[in-house]
PDB file of C-alpha atoms in Angstrom:
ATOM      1  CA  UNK A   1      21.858  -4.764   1.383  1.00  0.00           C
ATOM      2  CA  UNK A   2      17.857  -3.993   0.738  1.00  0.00           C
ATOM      3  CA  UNK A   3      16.715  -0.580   0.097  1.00  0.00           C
ATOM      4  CA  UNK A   4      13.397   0.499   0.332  1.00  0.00           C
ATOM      5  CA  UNK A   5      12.248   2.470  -2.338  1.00  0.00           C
ATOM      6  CA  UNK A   6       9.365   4.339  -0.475  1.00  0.00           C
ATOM      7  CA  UNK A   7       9.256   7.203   2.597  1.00  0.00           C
ATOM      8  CA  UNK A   8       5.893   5.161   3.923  1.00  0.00           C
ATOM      9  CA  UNK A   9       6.325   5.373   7.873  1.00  0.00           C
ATOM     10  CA  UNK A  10       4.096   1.668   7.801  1.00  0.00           C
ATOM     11  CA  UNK A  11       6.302   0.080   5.540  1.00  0.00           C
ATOM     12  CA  UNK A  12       9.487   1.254   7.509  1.00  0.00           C
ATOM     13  CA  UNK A  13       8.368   0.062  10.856  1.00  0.00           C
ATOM     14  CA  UNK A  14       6.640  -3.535   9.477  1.00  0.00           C
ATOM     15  CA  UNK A  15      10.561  -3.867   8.292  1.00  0.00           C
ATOM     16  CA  UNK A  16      12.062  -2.675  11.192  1.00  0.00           C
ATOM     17  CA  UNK A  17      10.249  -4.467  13.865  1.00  0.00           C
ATOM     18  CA  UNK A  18      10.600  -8.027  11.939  1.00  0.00           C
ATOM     19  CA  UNK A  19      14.232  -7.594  12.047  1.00  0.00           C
ATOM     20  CA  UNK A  20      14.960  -6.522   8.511  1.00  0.00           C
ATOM     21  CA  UNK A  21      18.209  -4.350   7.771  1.00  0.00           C
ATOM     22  CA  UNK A  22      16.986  -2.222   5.254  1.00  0.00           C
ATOM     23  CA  UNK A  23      17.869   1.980   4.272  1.00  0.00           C
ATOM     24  CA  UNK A  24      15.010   3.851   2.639  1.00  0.00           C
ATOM     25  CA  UNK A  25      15.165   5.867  -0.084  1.00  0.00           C
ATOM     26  CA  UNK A  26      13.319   8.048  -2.455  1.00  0.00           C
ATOM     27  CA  UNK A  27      12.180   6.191  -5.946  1.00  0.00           C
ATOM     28  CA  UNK A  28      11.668   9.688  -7.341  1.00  0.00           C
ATOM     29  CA  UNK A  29       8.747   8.105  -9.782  1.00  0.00           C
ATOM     30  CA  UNK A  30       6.018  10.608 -11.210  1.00  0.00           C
ATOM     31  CA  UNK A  31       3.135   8.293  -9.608  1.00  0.00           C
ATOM     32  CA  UNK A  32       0.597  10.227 -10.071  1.00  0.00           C
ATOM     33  CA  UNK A  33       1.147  10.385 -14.095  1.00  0.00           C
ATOM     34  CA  UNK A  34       2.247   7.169 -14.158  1.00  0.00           C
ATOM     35  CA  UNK A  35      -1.098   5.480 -12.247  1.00  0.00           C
ATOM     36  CA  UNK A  36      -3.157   7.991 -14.655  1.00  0.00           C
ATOM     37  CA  UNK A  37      -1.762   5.784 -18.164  1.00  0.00           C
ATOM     38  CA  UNK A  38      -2.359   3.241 -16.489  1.00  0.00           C
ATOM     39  CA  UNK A  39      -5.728   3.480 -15.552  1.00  0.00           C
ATOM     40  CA  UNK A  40      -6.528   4.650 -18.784  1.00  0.00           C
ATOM     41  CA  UNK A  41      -5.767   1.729 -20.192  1.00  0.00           C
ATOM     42  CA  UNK A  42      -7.871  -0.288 -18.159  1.00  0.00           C
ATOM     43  CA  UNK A  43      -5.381  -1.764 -16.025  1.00  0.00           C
ATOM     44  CA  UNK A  44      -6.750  -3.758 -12.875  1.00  0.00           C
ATOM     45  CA  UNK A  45      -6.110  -2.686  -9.382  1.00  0.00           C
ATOM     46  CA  UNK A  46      -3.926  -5.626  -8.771  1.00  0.00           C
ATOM     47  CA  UNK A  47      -1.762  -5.311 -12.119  1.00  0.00           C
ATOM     48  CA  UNK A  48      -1.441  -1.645 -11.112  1.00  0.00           C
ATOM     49  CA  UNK A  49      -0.445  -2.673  -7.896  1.00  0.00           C
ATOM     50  CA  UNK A  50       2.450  -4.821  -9.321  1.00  0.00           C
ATOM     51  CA  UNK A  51       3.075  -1.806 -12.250  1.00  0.00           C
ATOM     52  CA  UNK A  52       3.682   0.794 -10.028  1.00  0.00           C
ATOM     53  CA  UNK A  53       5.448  -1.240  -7.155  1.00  0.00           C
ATOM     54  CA  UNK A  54       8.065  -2.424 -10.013  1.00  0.00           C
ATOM     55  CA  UNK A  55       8.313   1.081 -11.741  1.00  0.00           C
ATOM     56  CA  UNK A  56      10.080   2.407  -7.701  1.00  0.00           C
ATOM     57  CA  UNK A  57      12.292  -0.638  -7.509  1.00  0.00           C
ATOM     58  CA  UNK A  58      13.542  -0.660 -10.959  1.00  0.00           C
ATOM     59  CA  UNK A  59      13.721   3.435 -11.095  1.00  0.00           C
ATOM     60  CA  UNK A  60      16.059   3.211  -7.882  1.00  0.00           C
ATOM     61  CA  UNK A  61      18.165  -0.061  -8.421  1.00  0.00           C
ATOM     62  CA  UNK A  62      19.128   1.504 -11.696  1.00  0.00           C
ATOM     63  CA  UNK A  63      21.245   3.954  -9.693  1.00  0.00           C
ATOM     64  CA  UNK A  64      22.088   2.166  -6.705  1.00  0.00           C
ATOM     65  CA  UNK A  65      24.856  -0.517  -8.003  1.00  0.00           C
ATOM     66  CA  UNK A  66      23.944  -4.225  -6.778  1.00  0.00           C
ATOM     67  CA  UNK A  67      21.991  -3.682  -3.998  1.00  0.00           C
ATOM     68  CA  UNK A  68      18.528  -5.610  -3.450  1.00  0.00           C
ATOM     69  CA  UNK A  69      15.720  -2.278  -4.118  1.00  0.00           C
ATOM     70  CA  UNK A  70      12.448  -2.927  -2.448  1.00  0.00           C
ATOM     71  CA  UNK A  71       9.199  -1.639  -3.996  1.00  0.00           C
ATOM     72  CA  UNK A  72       5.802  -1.116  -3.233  1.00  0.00           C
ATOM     73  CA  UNK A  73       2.242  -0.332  -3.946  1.00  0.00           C
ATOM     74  CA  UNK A  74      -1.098  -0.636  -2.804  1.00  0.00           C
ATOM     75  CA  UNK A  75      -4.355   0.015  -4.533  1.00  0.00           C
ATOM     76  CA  UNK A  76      -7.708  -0.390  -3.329  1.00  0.00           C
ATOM     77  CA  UNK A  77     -10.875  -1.405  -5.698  1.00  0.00           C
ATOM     78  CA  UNK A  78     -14.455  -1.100  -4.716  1.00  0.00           C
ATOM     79  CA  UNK A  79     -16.582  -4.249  -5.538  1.00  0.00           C
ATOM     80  CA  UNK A  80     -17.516  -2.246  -8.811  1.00  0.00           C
ATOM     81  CA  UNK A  81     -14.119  -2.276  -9.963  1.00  0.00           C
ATOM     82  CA  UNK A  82     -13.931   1.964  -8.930  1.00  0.00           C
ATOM     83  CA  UNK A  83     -10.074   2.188  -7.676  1.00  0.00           C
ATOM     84  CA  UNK A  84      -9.734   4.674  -5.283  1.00  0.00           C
ATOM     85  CA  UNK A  85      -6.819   7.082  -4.585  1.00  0.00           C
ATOM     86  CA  UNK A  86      -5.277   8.780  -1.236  1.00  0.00           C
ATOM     87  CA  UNK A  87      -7.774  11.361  -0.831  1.00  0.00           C
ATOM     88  CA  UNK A  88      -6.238  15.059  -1.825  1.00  0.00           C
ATOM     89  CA  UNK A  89      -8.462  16.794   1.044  1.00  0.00           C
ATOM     90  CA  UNK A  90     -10.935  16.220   4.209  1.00  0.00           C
ATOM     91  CA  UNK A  91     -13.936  16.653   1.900  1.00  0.00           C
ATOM     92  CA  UNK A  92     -12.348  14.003  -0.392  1.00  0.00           C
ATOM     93  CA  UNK A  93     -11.676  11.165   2.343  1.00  0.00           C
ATOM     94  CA  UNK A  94     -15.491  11.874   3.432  1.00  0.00           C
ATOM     95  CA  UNK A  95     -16.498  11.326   0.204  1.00  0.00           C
ATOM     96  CA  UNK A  96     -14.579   7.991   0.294  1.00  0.00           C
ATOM     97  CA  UNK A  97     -16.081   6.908   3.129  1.00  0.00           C
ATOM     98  CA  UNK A  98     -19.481   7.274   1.991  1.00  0.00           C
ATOM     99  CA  UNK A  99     -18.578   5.438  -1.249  1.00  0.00           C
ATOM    100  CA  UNK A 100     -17.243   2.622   0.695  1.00  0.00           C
ATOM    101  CA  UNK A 101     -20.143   2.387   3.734  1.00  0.00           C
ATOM    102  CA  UNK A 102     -21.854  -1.068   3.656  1.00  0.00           C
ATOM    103  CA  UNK A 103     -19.728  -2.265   0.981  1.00  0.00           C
ATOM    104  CA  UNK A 104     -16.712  -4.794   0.474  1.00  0.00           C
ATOM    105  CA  UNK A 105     -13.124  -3.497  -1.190  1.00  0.00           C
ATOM    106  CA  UNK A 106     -10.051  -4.978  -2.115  1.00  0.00           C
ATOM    107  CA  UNK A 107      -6.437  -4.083  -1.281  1.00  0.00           C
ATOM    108  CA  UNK A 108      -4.133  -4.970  -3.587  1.00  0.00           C
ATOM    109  CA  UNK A 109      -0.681  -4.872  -2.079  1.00  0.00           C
ATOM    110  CA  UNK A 110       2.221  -5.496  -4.313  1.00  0.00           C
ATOM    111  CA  UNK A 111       6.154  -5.388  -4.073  1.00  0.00           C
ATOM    112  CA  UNK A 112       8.708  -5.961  -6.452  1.00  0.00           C
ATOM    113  CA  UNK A 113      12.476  -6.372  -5.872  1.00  0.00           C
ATOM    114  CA  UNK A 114      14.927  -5.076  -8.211  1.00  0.00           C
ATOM    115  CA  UNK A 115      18.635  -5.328  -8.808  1.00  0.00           C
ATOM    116  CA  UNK A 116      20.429  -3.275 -11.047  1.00  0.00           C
ATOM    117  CA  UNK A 117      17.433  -2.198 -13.534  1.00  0.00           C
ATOM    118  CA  UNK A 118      15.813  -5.582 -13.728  1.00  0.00           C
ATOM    119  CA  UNK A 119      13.021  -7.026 -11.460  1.00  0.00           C
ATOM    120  CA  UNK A 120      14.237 -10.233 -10.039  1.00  0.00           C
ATOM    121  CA  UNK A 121      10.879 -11.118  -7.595  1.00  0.00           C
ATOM    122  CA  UNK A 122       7.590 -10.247  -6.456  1.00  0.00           C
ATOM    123  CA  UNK A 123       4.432 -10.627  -5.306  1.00  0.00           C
ATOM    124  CA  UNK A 124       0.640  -9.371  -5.400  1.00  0.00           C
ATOM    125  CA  UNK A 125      -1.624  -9.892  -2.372  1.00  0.00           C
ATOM    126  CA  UNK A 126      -4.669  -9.229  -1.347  1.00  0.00           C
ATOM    127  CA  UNK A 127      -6.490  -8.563   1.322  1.00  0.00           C
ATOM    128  CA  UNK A 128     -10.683  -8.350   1.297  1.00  0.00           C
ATOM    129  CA  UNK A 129     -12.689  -5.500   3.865  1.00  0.00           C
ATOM    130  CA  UNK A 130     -16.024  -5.374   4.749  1.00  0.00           C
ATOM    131  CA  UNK A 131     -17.309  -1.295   5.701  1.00  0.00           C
ATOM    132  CA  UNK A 132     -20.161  -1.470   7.938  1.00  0.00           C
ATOM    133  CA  UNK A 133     -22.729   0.758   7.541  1.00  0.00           C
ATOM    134  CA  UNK A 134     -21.771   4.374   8.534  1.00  0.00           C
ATOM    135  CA  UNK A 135     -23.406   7.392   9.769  1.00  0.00           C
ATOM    136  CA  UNK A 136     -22.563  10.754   8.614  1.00  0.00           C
ATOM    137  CA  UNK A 137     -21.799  11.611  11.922  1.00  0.00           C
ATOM    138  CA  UNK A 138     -19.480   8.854  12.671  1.00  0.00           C
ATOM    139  CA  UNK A 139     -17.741   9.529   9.303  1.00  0.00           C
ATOM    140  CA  UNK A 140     -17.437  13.283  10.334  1.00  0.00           C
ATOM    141  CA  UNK A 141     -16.251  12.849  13.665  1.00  0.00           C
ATOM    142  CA  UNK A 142     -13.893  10.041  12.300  1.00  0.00           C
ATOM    143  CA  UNK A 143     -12.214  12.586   9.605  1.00  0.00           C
ATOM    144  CA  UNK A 144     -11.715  15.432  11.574  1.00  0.00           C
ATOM    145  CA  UNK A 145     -10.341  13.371  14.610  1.00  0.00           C
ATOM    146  CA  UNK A 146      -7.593  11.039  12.293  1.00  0.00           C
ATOM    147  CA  UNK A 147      -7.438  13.337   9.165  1.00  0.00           C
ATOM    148  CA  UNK A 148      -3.209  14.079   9.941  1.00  0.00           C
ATOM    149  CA  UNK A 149      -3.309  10.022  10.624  1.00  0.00           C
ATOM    150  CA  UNK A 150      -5.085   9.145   7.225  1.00  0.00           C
ATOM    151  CA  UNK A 151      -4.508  11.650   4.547  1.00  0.00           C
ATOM    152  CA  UNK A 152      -1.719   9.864   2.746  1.00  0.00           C
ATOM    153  CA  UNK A 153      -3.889   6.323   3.392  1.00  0.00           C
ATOM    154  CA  UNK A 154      -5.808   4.752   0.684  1.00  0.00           C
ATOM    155  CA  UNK A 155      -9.243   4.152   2.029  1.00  0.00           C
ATOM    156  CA  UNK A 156      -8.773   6.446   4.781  1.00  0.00           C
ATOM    157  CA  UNK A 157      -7.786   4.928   6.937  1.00  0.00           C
ATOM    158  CA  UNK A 158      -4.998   2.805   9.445  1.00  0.00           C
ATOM    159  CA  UNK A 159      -5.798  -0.527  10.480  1.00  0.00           C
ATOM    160  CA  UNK A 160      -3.805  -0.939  13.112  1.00  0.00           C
ATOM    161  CA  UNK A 161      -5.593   2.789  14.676  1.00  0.00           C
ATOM    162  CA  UNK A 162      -9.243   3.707  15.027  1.00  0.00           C
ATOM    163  CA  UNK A 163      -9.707   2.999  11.336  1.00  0.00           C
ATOM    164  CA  UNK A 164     -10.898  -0.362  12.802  1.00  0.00           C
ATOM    165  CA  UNK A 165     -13.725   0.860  13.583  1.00  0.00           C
ATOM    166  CA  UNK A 166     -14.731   0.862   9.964  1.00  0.00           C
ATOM    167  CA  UNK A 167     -14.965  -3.055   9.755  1.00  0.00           C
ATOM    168  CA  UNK A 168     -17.285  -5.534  10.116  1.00  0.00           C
ATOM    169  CA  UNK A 169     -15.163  -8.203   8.486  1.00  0.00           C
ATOM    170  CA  UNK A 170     -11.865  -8.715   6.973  1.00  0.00           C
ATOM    171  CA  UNK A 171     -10.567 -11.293   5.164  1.00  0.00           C
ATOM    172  CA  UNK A 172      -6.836 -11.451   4.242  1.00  0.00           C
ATOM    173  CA  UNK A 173      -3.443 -10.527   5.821  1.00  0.00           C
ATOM    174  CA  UNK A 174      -2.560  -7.402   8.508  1.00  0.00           C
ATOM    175  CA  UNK A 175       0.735  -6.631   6.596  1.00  0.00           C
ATOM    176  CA  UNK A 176      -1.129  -6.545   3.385  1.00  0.00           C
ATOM    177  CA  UNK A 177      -3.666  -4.226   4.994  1.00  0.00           C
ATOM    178  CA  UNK A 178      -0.813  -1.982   6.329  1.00  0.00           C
ATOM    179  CA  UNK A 179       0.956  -2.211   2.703  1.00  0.00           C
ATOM    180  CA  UNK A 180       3.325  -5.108   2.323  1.00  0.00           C
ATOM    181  CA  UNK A 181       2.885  -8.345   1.787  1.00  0.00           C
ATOM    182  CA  UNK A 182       5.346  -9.163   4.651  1.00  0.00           C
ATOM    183  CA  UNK A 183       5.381 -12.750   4.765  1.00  0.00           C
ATOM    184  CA  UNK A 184       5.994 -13.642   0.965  1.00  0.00           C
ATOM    185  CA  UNK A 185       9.336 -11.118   1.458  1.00  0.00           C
ATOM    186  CA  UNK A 186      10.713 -12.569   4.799  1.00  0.00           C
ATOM    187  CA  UNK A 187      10.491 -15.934   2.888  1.00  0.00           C
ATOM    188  CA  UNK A 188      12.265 -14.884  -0.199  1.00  0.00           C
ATOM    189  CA  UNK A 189      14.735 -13.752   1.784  1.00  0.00           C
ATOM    190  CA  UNK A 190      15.185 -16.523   3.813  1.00  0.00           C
ATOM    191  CA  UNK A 191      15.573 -18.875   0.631  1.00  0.00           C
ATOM    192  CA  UNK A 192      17.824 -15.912  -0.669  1.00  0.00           C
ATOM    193  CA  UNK A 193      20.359 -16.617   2.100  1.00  0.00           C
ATOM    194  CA  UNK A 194      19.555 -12.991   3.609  1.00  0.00           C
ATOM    195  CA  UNK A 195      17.946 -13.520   6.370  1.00  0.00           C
ATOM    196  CA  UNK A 196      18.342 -17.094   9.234  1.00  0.00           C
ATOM    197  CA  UNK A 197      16.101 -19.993   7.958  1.00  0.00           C
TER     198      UNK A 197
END
């Protein structure tokens, strides 16, 4: 049995349409504080990533008896180092958006699996995005069209939607772009015995 330890709609149908038998629950983590410490200390995107990814599968599979908890995190980095954050309002994603025009960013997308208070896998991956150049009117037509579509998206934005449109190159994996690094889990659980090798 695999639970998901996350509510993210992406997540949930990347799982569901490669054949995964999962059930998706609530972590119940404080994120928000937790990612603060974090970042205070200087932790990199990627470790942060893994951090908070491991703090929802180990919160959950602490209560959930044997069963296989899935979590996840992703965290994007500017080519500074800046890691930005879902953006709390329309103003905010703009703001984004001109912070990441004609620049490259990481996403660092990690999960962790957990079973019964102890992480037992994971894996970090990332992905590398190119922003074209963009207008001010392109970025205000894109927020106000797509805001219900991207406020709860780091970088503003959905890949597999008109956040395309923000590209000029990309360099990594679609799953890890959407949130998961998809591949590394179906073969984990293949070796696991979970899922048909």
């Amino acid at each position: 049995m695999l639970v998901l330890a996350s509510r993210s709609q992406a997540r949930r149908a990347m799982l569901d349409a490669a054949g995964v038998a999962f059930e998706a629950l609530s972590p119940n983590v404080d994120e928000d504080t937790l990612k603060e410490g974090l970042k205070a200390e200087g932790i990199t995107a990627r470790n942060l990533a893994d951090a908070l990814a491991e703090a929802k599968a180990v919160r959950l599979s602490s209560r959930t008896g044997g069963a296989w908890v899935l979590g996840a995190d992703q965290v994007l980095a500017l080519d500074d180092g800046t890691i930005l954050d879902k953006p709390v309002d329309v103003s905010e994603a703009k703001a984004h958006l001109r912070l990441m025009s004609g620049r490259k960013h990481k996403l660092s997308s990690a999960a962790v699996i957990a079973e019964q208070g102890k992480p037992i896998w994971r894996h970090v991956d990332i992905a590398t995005l190119s922003v074209r150049s963009l207008s001010e009117a392109f970025i205000d037509s894109y927020v106000e069209s797509e805001w219900e579509q991207i406020r709860h998206c780091v970088g503003c934005y959905e890949i597999e939607g008109k956040g395309a449109q923000l590209f000029s190159a990309i360099t990594g994996s679609h799953f890890t772009i959407m949130g998961l690094p998809l591949l590394h889990l179906l073969d984990f659980l293949r070796v696991r015995g979970v899922m048909p090798s």
